[in-house]
Coordinates of C-alpha atoms (C1' of nucleotides) in Angstrom, one line a residue:
Chain A
M1 CA -7.4 -7.9 -1.1
E2 CA -5.4 -5.6 -3.2
P3 CA -7.2 -3.3 -4.7
T4 CA -7.9 -3.1 -8.7
P5 CA -4.8 -1.0 -10.6
H6 CA -6.2 2.0 -12.0
I7 CA -4.3 2.7 -15.3
L8 CA -4.4 6.0 -17.3
V9 CA -4.4 5.8 -21.0
V10 CA -3.2 8.9 -23.0
D11 CA -3.6 9.2 -26.6
D12 CA -4.8 11.6 -28.7
E13 CA -6.4 9.1 -31.3
R14 CA -9.6 8.1 -29.7
E15 CA -9.4 4.9 -31.8
I16 CA -6.6 3.8 -29.9
R17 CA -7.4 5.1 -26.6
E18 CA -10.9 3.8 -26.0
P19 CA -10.5 0.1 -27.5
L20 CA -7.2 0.1 -25.3
A21 CA -8.9 1.4 -22.1
K22 CA -11.7 -1.1 -23.0
Y23 CA -9.1 -4.1 -23.4
L24 CA -7.5 -3.4 -20.1
V25 CA -10.9 -3.6 -18.1
K26 CA -11.5 -6.8 -20.0
N27 CA -8.5 -8.0 -18.4
G28 CA -9.1 -7.4 -14.6
L29 CA -7.7 -3.8 -14.5
R30 CA -9.7 -0.5 -14.1
A31 CA -8.6 2.1 -16.8
S32 CA -9.3 5.7 -17.4
I33 CA -8.5 7.5 -20.5
A34 CA -7.2 11.2 -21.4
A35 CA -7.0 13.1 -24.9
G36 CA -4.2 15.1 -24.1
G37 CA -1.7 16.7 -21.3
V38 CA -4.4 18.8 -19.9
D39 CA -6.9 16.4 -19.4
A40 CA -4.1 13.7 -18.1
R41 CA -3.0 16.2 -15.2
K42 CA -6.6 16.8 -14.2
E43 CA -7.2 12.9 -14.2
I44 CA -4.2 12.4 -12.0
K45 CA -4.9 15.0 -9.7
T46 CA -8.5 13.8 -9.0
S47 CA -7.9 10.0 -9.1
A48 CA -5.6 7.4 -7.6
I49 CA -3.8 6.5 -10.8
D50 CA -1.4 3.7 -10.6
L51 CA 0.4 3.7 -14.1
V52 CA 0.2 5.7 -17.1
V53 CA 0.4 4.5 -20.2
L54 CA 1.3 7.7 -22.5
D55 CA 1.7 8.5 -26.3
I56 CA 4.8 10.4 -26.8
M57 CA 3.5 12.1 -30.0
M58 CA 0.7 14.2 -29.4
P59 CA -0.5 17.8 -30.2
G60 CA -0.4 20.3 -27.5
E61 CA 1.5 19.3 -24.4
D62 CA 4.3 16.8 -25.8
G63 CA 4.3 13.5 -23.8
L64 CA 7.8 13.8 -23.2
S65 CA 7.1 16.9 -21.1
L66 CA 4.2 15.2 -19.4
C67 CA 6.5 12.1 -18.7
R68 CA 9.2 14.7 -17.0
H69 CA 6.6 16.2 -15.1
L70 CA 5.2 13.0 -13.6
R71 CA 8.9 11.9 -12.8
E72 CA 9.5 15.1 -11.0
T73 CA 6.3 15.4 -8.8
T74 CA 5.0 11.9 -8.6
D75 CA 6.3 8.3 -8.3
I76 CA 3.6 7.0 -10.9
P77 CA 5.1 4.8 -13.3
V78 CA 4.8 5.5 -17.0
I79 CA 4.8 3.3 -19.9
L80 CA 5.6 5.2 -23.3
L81 CA 4.1 4.6 -26.8
T82 CA 6.5 5.6 -29.6
A83 CA 5.5 5.7 -32.9
M84 CA 8.9 5.4 -34.2
A85 CA 11.5 2.7 -33.8
E86 CA 14.6 4.5 -33.4
D87 CA 17.2 3.7 -31.0
T88 CA 17.8 7.4 -29.9
D89 CA 14.1 8.0 -29.4
R90 CA 14.0 4.8 -27.0
V91 CA 17.1 5.8 -25.0
V92 CA 15.7 9.5 -24.5
G93 CA 12.5 7.9 -23.1
L94 CA 14.2 5.6 -20.7
E95 CA 16.9 8.3 -19.6
I96 CA 13.8 10.7 -18.8
G97 CA 12.5 8.2 -16.6
A98 CA 10.1 6.4 -18.1
D99 CA 9.5 2.9 -17.0
D100 CA 8.9 1.0 -20.0
Y101 CA 8.0 1.8 -23.6
L102 CA 6.4 0.0 -26.4
T103 CA 6.7 0.6 -30.4
K104 CA 3.5 1.3 -32.3
P105 CA 1.8 -0.7 -33.6
F106 CA 1.9 -3.1 -30.6
N107 CA 0.6 -6.3 -29.3
P108 CA -2.3 -5.3 -26.7
R109 CA -1.3 -8.4 -25.0
E110 CA 2.2 -7.4 -24.7
L111 CA 1.5 -4.1 -23.3
L112 CA -0.8 -5.7 -20.6
A113 CA 2.4 -8.2 -19.8
R114 CA 4.4 -4.8 -19.2
I115 CA 1.9 -3.0 -17.4
K116 CA 1.6 -6.0 -15.0
A117 CA 5.5 -6.3 -14.8
V118 CA 5.7 -2.7 -13.7
L119 CA 2.9 -2.8 -11.4
R120 CA 4.7 -5.6 -9.6
R121 CA 7.9 -3.9 -9.1
A122 CA 5.9 -0.8 -8.2
R123 CA 3.9 -2.3 -5.8
S124 CA 6.7 -3.8 -3.6
V125 CA 7.6 0.0 -3.1
P126 CA 5.7 1.6 -0.7
R127 CA 4.3 4.7 -2.2
P128 CA 5.2 7.8 -0.2
R129 CA 3.5 10.2 -2.6
E130 CA 0.7 11.5 -0.4
A131 CA 2.4 11.4 2.8
M132 CA 5.3 13.2 1.6
E133 CA 2.9 16.3 0.3
G134 CA 3.1 17.8 3.9
E135 CA 4.0 16.6 6.9
R136 CA 1.5 18.8 8.8
L137 CA -1.3 20.6 7.5
R138 CA -3.5 23.6 8.9
F139 CA -7.3 24.2 8.2
G140 CA -10.0 25.6 9.9
G141 CA -9.4 25.4 13.6
W142 CA -7.3 22.1 13.1
V143 CA -3.8 20.4 12.1
L144 CA -3.9 17.2 10.3
D145 CA -0.6 15.6 11.2
M146 CA 0.2 13.3 8.1
N147 CA 3.1 11.0 9.8
R148 CA 1.2 10.4 13.0
R149 CA -2.3 10.2 11.6
E150 CA -3.8 12.7 14.1
L151 CA -6.0 15.6 14.1
I152 CA -5.1 18.0 16.4
G153 CA -7.7 20.9 17.6
N154 CA -6.5 24.6 17.8
D155 CA -6.5 23.6 21.9
G156 CA -3.8 21.0 21.3
V157 CA -6.2 18.2 22.2
A158 CA -5.8 15.5 19.6
A159 CA -9.5 14.1 17.9
P160 CA -9.1 10.2 17.2
L161 CA -9.6 9.7 13.5
S162 CA -10.7 6.3 12.1
T163 CA -8.4 5.1 9.3
A164 CA -11.4 5.9 6.7
E165 CA -11.8 9.3 8.0
F166 CA -8.5 9.9 8.1
K167 CA -7.9 9.0 4.6
L168 CA -10.9 10.9 3.3
L169 CA -9.8 14.1 5.0
A170 CA -6.4 13.7 3.5
V171 CA -7.8 13.6 0.1
F172 CA -9.7 16.4 0.7
L173 CA -6.7 18.5 2.3
Q174 CA -4.6 18.0 -0.8
R175 CA -6.9 18.9 -3.0
P176 CA -8.7 22.0 -1.6
G177 CA -11.3 24.1 -4.1
I178 CA -11.7 21.1 -6.5
V179 CA -15.1 19.0 -6.8
L180 CA -14.5 15.7 -6.3
S181 CA -17.2 13.2 -7.4
R182 CA -18.1 10.0 -5.1
E183 CA -16.5 7.7 -7.5
Q184 CA -13.1 9.6 -7.3
L185 CA -13.5 9.9 -3.8
L186 CA -13.9 6.3 -3.2
D187 CA -11.1 5.7 -5.7
L188 CA -8.9 8.1 -3.8
T189 CA -9.7 6.7 -0.3
S190 CA -9.9 3.0 -1.1
G191 CA -8.8 2.5 -4.5
R192 CA -12.0 0.8 -5.6
G193 CA -14.3 1.6 -8.1
A194 CA -17.9 2.5 -7.2
E195 CA -20.5 0.1 -7.3
V196 CA -24.3 0.9 -8.6
F197 CA -25.7 3.4 -5.9
D198 CA -23.1 3.5 -3.5
R199 CA -23.6 5.7 -0.6
A200 CA -20.5 4.6 1.3
I201 CA -18.7 8.1 0.8
D202 CA -22.1 10.0 1.7
N203 CA -21.8 8.1 5.2
Q204 CA -18.0 8.6 5.5
V205 CA -18.6 12.6 4.8
S206 CA -21.2 12.7 7.2
R207 CA -19.1 11.1 9.9
L208 CA -16.2 13.4 8.9
R209 CA -18.6 16.5 9.3
R210 CA -19.5 15.7 12.5
K211 CA -16.0 15.3 13.5
V212 CA -14.7 18.7 12.3
E213 CA -17.4 20.8 11.3
A214 CA -18.5 23.4 14.3
D215 CA -21.8 22.6 13.3
P216 CA -22.4 19.6 11.2
K217 CA -25.6 20.8 10.3
N218 CA -24.5 23.7 8.2
P219 CA -20.9 22.6 7.0
V220 CA -18.6 24.8 6.0
L221 CA -15.3 23.0 5.3
V222 CA -16.5 20.4 2.8
K223 CA -19.6 21.5 1.2
T224 CA -21.9 19.5 -0.9
V225 CA -22.1 20.0 -4.8
W226 CA -25.6 19.4 -5.6
G227 CA -25.2 16.5 -8.3
G228 CA -21.6 16.6 -8.3
G229 CA -19.8 15.5 -5.2
Y230 CA -18.1 17.5 -2.6
M231 CA -15.6 19.8 -2.1
F232 CA -13.4 21.0 0.6
T233 CA -13.8 24.6 0.8
A234 CA -11.2 26.3 3.2
E235 CA -7.7 27.6 3.1
V236 CA -4.9 24.7 3.7
E237 CA -1.4 25.8 4.7
Q238 CA 1.6 23.9 5.6
V239 CA 2.7 23.9 9.0
S240 CA 6.7 23.6 10.1
Chain B
M1 CA 28.2 8.3 -1.5
E2 CA 26.7 5.7 -3.8
P3 CA 28.7 2.6 -4.5
T4 CA 29.6 1.9 -8.2
P5 CA 26.9 -0.5 -9.2
H6 CA 28.2 -4.0 -9.9
I7 CA 26.7 -5.5 -13.1
L8 CA 27.0 -9.4 -14.1
V9 CA 26.8 -10.8 -17.6
V10 CA 25.8 -14.1 -18.3
D11 CA 26.5 -15.2 -21.7
D12 CA 27.7 -18.4 -23.2
E13 CA 29.5 -16.8 -26.2
R14 CA 32.5 -15.0 -25.1
E15 CA 32.5 -12.7 -28.2
I16 CA 29.3 -11.0 -26.8
R17 CA 29.9 -11.0 -22.8
E18 CA 33.5 -9.8 -22.7
P19 CA 33.2 -6.8 -24.8
L20 CA 29.8 -6.0 -23.3
A21 CA 31.6 -6.2 -20.0
K22 CA 34.4 -3.9 -21.0
Y23 CA 31.8 -1.3 -22.4
L24 CA 29.9 -1.1 -19.3
V25 CA 33.0 -1.0 -17.2
K26 CA 34.0 2.1 -19.8
N27 CA 31.0 3.7 -19.1
G28 CA 31.5 3.9 -15.3
L29 CA 29.7 0.5 -14.0
R30 CA 31.8 -2.5 -12.5
A31 CA 31.1 -5.6 -14.4
S32 CA 31.8 -9.2 -14.0
I33 CA 31.1 -12.2 -16.4
A34 CA 29.8 -15.9 -16.3
A35 CA 29.9 -18.4 -19.1
G36 CA 26.6 -19.9 -17.9
G37 CA 24.4 -20.9 -14.9
V38 CA 26.5 -22.6 -12.8
D39 CA 29.4 -19.8 -12.9
A40 CA 26.7 -17.3 -12.5
R41 CA 25.3 -18.7 -9.1
K42 CA 28.9 -19.1 -8.0
E43 CA 29.6 -15.1 -8.7
I44 CA 26.2 -14.2 -7.1
K45 CA 26.9 -16.2 -3.8
T46 CA 30.2 -14.3 -3.7
S47 CA 30.1 -11.1 -5.1
A48 CA 27.6 -8.2 -4.1
I49 CA 26.1 -8.4 -7.5
D50 CA 23.4 -5.2 -8.1
L51 CA 22.0 -6.4 -11.4
V52 CA 22.1 -9.4 -13.8
V53 CA 22.2 -9.2 -17.3
L54 CA 21.1 -12.6 -18.8
D55 CA 21.1 -14.4 -22.1
I56 CA 17.8 -16.4 -22.3
M57 CA 19.4 -19.0 -24.9
M58 CA 22.2 -20.7 -23.3
P59 CA 23.2 -24.4 -23.2
G60 CA 23.1 -26.5 -19.9
E61 CA 20.8 -24.4 -17.4
D62 CA 18.5 -22.5 -19.2
G63 CA 18.2 -18.9 -18.8
L64 CA 14.5 -18.5 -17.7
S65 CA 15.5 -21.2 -14.9
L66 CA 18.3 -19.2 -13.7
C67 CA 16.0 -16.3 -13.8
R68 CA 13.4 -17.7 -11.9
H69 CA 15.8 -18.8 -9.3
L70 CA 17.1 -15.4 -9.0
R71 CA 13.7 -14.0 -8.5
E72 CA 12.7 -16.6 -5.6
T73 CA 15.8 -16.2 -3.7
T74 CA 16.8 -12.7 -3.9
D75 CA 15.6 -9.1 -5.0
I76 CA 18.4 -8.6 -7.7
P77 CA 16.9 -7.2 -10.9
V78 CA 17.2 -9.0 -14.1
I79 CA 17.7 -7.8 -17.7
L80 CA 17.0 -10.5 -20.3
L81 CA 18.6 -10.8 -23.7
T82 CA 16.5 -12.9 -26.2
A83 CA 17.4 -13.7 -29.5
M84 CA 14.2 -14.0 -31.0
A85 CA 11.7 -11.1 -31.6
E86 CA 8.6 -13.3 -30.8
D87 CA 5.8 -11.7 -28.9
T88 CA 5.4 -14.8 -26.7
D89 CA 8.9 -15.2 -25.7
R90 CA 8.9 -11.8 -24.4
V91 CA 5.9 -11.8 -22.8
V92 CA 7.0 -15.1 -20.8
G93 CA 10.1 -13.4 -20.1
L94 CA 8.4 -10.4 -18.4
E95 CA 5.7 -12.6 -16.8
I96 CA 8.5 -14.7 -15.2
G97 CA 9.9 -11.7 -13.2
A98 CA 12.6 -10.3 -15.3
D99 CA 12.8 -6.3 -14.9
D100 CA 13.4 -5.8 -18.6
Y101 CA 14.3 -7.6 -21.6
L102 CA 16.1 -6.8 -25.2
T103 CA 16.3 -8.3 -28.6
K104 CA 19.3 -9.1 -30.2
P105 CA 21.1 -7.7 -31.9
F106 CA 20.9 -4.6 -29.5
N107 CA 22.7 -1.1 -29.4
P108 CA 24.9 -1.5 -26.3
R109 CA 23.8 2.3 -25.6
E110 CA 20.4 1.1 -25.2
L111 CA 21.2 -1.7 -22.7
L112 CA 23.2 0.9 -20.6
A113 CA 20.1 3.1 -20.6
R114 CA 18.2 0.3 -19.5
I115 CA 20.7 -1.0 -16.8
K116 CA 20.5 2.5 -15.4
A117 CA 16.7 2.8 -15.4
V118 CA 16.6 -0.3 -13.8
L119 CA 19.2 0.4 -10.9
R120 CA 17.3 3.8 -10.5
R121 CA 14.1 2.0 -9.6
A122 CA 15.7 -0.8 -7.7
R123 CA 17.8 1.7 -5.4
S124 CA 14.6 3.4 -4.6
V125 CA 13.3 0.7 -2.9
P126 CA 14.2 1.0 0.7
R127 CA 16.3 -1.9 1.5
P128 CA 16.1 -3.1 5.0
R129 CA 19.4 -1.9 6.3
E130 CA 22.1 -4.4 7.3
A131 CA 24.4 -2.9 9.6
M132 CA 21.7 -2.8 12.1
E133 CA 23.9 -4.5 14.3
G134 CA 25.1 -2.6 17.2
E135 CA 22.9 0.2 16.9
R136 CA 20.4 1.8 19.4
L137 CA 17.4 3.6 18.2
R138 CA 15.3 6.1 19.9
F139 CA 11.7 6.4 19.5
G140 CA 8.7 7.7 21.8
G141 CA 10.4 7.9 25.1
W142 CA 12.3 4.6 24.5
V143 CA 15.5 3.1 23.5
L144 CA 15.9 0.0 21.6
D145 CA 19.6 -1.8 21.8
M146 CA 19.8 -4.0 18.8
N147 CA 23.0 -5.4 20.4
R148 CA 21.7 -6.4 23.6
R149 CA 18.0 -7.2 22.7
E150 CA 17.0 -4.6 25.3
L151 CA 14.4 -1.9 25.7
I152 CA 15.4 1.0 27.8
G153 CA 12.8 3.7 29.5
N154 CA 14.0 7.1 29.6
D155 CA 14.3 6.4 33.3
G156 CA 17.0 4.2 32.2
V157 CA 15.2 1.4 33.3
A158 CA 15.2 -1.6 31.1
A159 CA 12.0 -3.5 30.2
P160 CA 12.3 -7.0 29.2
L161 CA 11.1 -8.1 25.8
S162 CA 10.3 -11.5 24.4
T163 CA 12.3 -12.7 21.3
A164 CA 8.8 -12.1 19.4
E165 CA 8.4 -8.9 20.5
F166 CA 11.9 -7.7 20.0
K167 CA 11.6 -8.9 16.3
L168 CA 8.4 -7.0 15.8
L169 CA 9.3 -4.1 17.4
A170 CA 12.7 -4.0 15.4
V171 CA 10.7 -4.5 12.3
F172 CA 8.6 -1.6 13.0
L173 CA 11.5 0.8 14.0
Q174 CA 13.1 -0.4 10.5
R175 CA 10.1 0.9 8.7
P176 CA 8.4 3.7 10.3
G177 CA 5.6 5.5 8.6
I178 CA 4.7 2.3 6.1
V179 CA 1.9 0.6 6.4
L180 CA 2.8 -3.3 7.0
S181 CA 0.2 -5.8 6.1
R182 CA -0.4 -8.8 8.5
E183 CA 1.3 -11.2 5.9
Q184 CA 4.5 -8.9 5.4
L185 CA 4.8 -8.6 9.5
L186 CA 4.6 -12.3 9.6
D187 CA 7.1 -13.0 6.8
L188 CA 9.3 -10.2 8.5
T189 CA 9.1 -11.2 11.9
S190 CA 9.3 -15.0 11.8
G191 CA 9.8 -15.7 7.9
R192 CA 6.9 -18.0 7.6
G193 CA 3.6 -17.2 5.2
A194 CA 0.2 -16.4 6.4
E195 CA -2.0 -19.1 7.1
V196 CA -6.1 -18.7 6.5
F197 CA -7.0 -16.2 8.8
D198 CA -3.9 -15.6 10.9
R199 CA -4.3 -13.4 14.1
A200 CA -0.9 -14.1 15.7
I201 CA 0.2 -10.8 14.7
D202 CA -2.8 -9.0 16.2
N203 CA -1.9 -10.7 19.1
Q204 CA 1.6 -9.7 19.2
V205 CA 0.8 -6.3 18.5
S206 CA -1.6 -6.0 21.6
R207 CA 1.4 -7.5 23.7
L208 CA 3.7 -5.1 22.3
R209 CA 1.5 -2.0 22.9
R210 CA 0.9 -3.0 26.6
K211 CA 4.4 -2.6 27.0
V212 CA 5.4 0.3 24.9
E213 CA 2.6 2.6 24.8
A214 CA 1.9 5.0 27.7
D215 CA -2.2 4.2 27.1
P216 CA -2.3 1.0 25.5
K217 CA -6.3 1.9 24.8
N218 CA -5.2 4.9 22.6
P219 CA -2.0 3.7 21.0
V220 CA 0.3 6.4 19.7
L221 CA 3.4 4.7 18.3
V222 CA 1.8 1.4 16.6
K223 CA -1.2 2.4 14.8
T224 CA -3.7 0.3 13.3
V225 CA -5.1 0.8 9.6
W226 CA -8.5 -0.8 9.0
G227 CA -8.2 -3.1 6.5
G228 CA -4.8 -2.8 6.0
G229 CA -2.4 -3.9 8.9
Y230 CA -0.4 -1.7 11.2
M231 CA 2.0 1.2 10.9
F232 CA 4.8 2.6 13.2
T233 CA 4.2 6.3 13.6
A234 CA 6.8 8.1 15.4
E235 CA 10.4 9.7 14.5
V236 CA 13.1 6.7 15.0
E237 CA 16.6 8.3 15.7
Q238 CA 20.0 6.5 16.0
V239 CA 21.9 7.0 19.2
S240 CA 25.7 6.8 19.5
Chain C
dG1 C1' 15.1 -34.9 35.4
dA2 C1' 10.9 -32.8 36.8
dA3 C1' 8.3 -28.8 38.2
dA4 C1' 7.8 -23.7 37.5
dA5 C1' 7.8 -19.8 34.7
dC6 C1' 7.8 -17.9 30.6
dT7 C1' 6.3 -17.6 25.4
dT8 C1' 3.9 -18.0 21.5
dG9 C1' 0.0 -19.8 18.8
dT10 C1' -5.2 -20.6 18.7
dA11 C1' -9.8 -19.9 19.6
dA12 C1' -13.7 -17.0 21.2
dC13 C1' -16.1 -12.9 22.0
dG14 C1' -17.3 -8.5 22.6
dA15 C1' -16.2 -3.9 20.5
dA16 C1' -15.3 -0.8 16.7
dA17 C1' -15.5 0.4 12.0
dT18 C1' -17.6 0.2 7.6
dG19 C1' -20.8 -0.6 3.9
dT20 C1' -25.8 -1.1 2.7
dG21 C1' -30.7 -0.3 3.0
dC22 C1' -34.4 2.9 3.8
dC23 C1' -37.0 7.0 4.0
dA24 C1' -37.8 11.7 4.8
dG25 C1' -36.5 16.0 3.3
dG26 C1' -34.2 19.3 0.1
dC27 C1' -33.0 20.6 -4.6
dC28 C1' -33.9 21.6 -9.3
dA29 C1' -36.7 21.3 -14.4
dG30 C1' -40.5 22.2 -16.4
Chain D
dC1 C1' -45.9 24.5 -7.6
dT2 C1' -45.0 19.6 -8.6
dG3 C1' -42.9 15.4 -9.4
dG4 C1' -38.2 13.0 -9.9
dC5 C1' -34.0 13.1 -8.5
dC6 C1' -30.4 13.8 -5.1
dT7 C1' -28.6 13.9 -0.1
dG8 C1' -28.5 13.4 5.0
dG9 C1' -28.8 10.5 8.5
dC10 C1' -30.6 6.8 11.0
dA11 C1' -30.8 1.8 11.7
dC12 C1' -28.9 -2.7 10.8
dA13 C1' -25.7 -6.0 8.8
dT14 C1' -21.1 -7.4 7.8
dT15 C1' -16.4 -7.3 8.3
dT16 C1' -12.3 -6.4 11.1
dC17 C1' -9.7 -5.4 15.2
dG18 C1' -8.7 -5.9 20.3
dT19 C1' -8.4 -8.5 24.3
dT20 C1' -8.7 -12.4 27.3
dA21 C1' -8.5 -17.2 28.2
dC22 C1' -6.2 -21.4 27.2
dA23 C1' -3.2 -24.9 25.5
dA24 C1' 1.0 -26.2 23.5
dG25 C1' 5.7 -25.8 23.4
dT26 C1' 10.1 -23.9 25.5
dT27 C1' 13.4 -22.5 29.0
dT28 C1' 14.5 -22.0 33.9
dT29 C1' 15.2 -23.7 38.3
dC30 C1' 16.3 -26.5 41.8

DNA sequence: GAAAACTTGTAACGAAATGTGCCAGGCCAG
DNA sequence: CTGGCCTGGCACATTTCGTTACAAGTTTTC
């Protein structure tokens, strides 16, 4: 029933992040990797990341800075990896808002236990992440009410949306102008990974188009990116 | 304003628990002490403890046992103190449900940081409001009187609610905008776990809709989330 | 104290939502 | 221009949900 948690491992050293990701996958989690702050931000925007494992010492954007950013803009839990065993570093890390930290070198089994512990705590908290983004979003001739889960036309008439349609539309509206692969959409809508040759998203996009596009044969809002996925192309503005 | 968090320090050694409690008080927290499992249970029963700092190695009742008990019967966060730095011990502690742990000897400042981190997380969990008694909640075109267990329409006419219907509605009103699974609803309304394929909640929701929804075929207040459960979608405000 | 009224859980069936298989047609590389 | 890969959309299978009917338990009424 619960979708498999999706972990993002951020470390500049490939010899660390790749085996670590593999280890997590082998132990029943899903895992993505990022080599630095830029990659990490992109991944978080386009995937449904449930937890970030973050090396504190990285070239380019510092780990602490990324951690601070995550804490300010999301509720995604963070576990820090630190090379030094200094008390001060630990305290700074926790004070900045990390949920836990580990000192390198660490036992992968312990990291796994901590990930599960943090997730267990986080899972009990209903995540207001997306719903908080905006209460009502206007696009094309429509307004999507995120709280009431309703799509309202310019004439004020509500168009009924199924759960999957609503979720898919919400994902698009929160990421306009960004190409989203089928796998990313599947992750963002239902939290699961893609099976081999998964056409579920195609179908949902088709159904969504039938409801929101004036001419479903010539989609204007949700464009197909050949070989890439789908992209929402329209202004999205917040409505009070 | 937030009340000062109340910490319970459980350790069999007086040279540890007393200075520790003093240190916490000096740093803006309230602290109580207990020398063992029996004291600790009594203290938790009679005080509003917000967090427990617990030595894992104690004569009499073991720390782990107390931790497990706390996890099963309360939501109070636990930070474990362990004498050994063994990986396995750490893992066991986290798996048993502790929120964090520290290895002795530890830096008091670090313990303080961790206490604050755990409290910050715990506080963000929307705890079901306690003083719900004597309140009246307005939603849609209705007012639910929690005292009289009555549902009053905008025309002032009371609609009779059965016990289960009232309980279900109250649960929804206390958690608007949150998807509640069938299992959660069953737990919150009648305190029991879900049997295999329990459709009792579906029925209750259906009955509730028939009473509160203007058009039960197109529910506006209680929306169903396909594959997820149900969600109350409407503003809830208190009425004096 | 017994019958009637009401409540609530269980079963069952049809309806709705969603995923999968398939094929025709579109898009791109060579 | 042609073959291969990708997408759109239909039909169908599967899962999940809404509603009704009914039975068992509970409260009320006389």
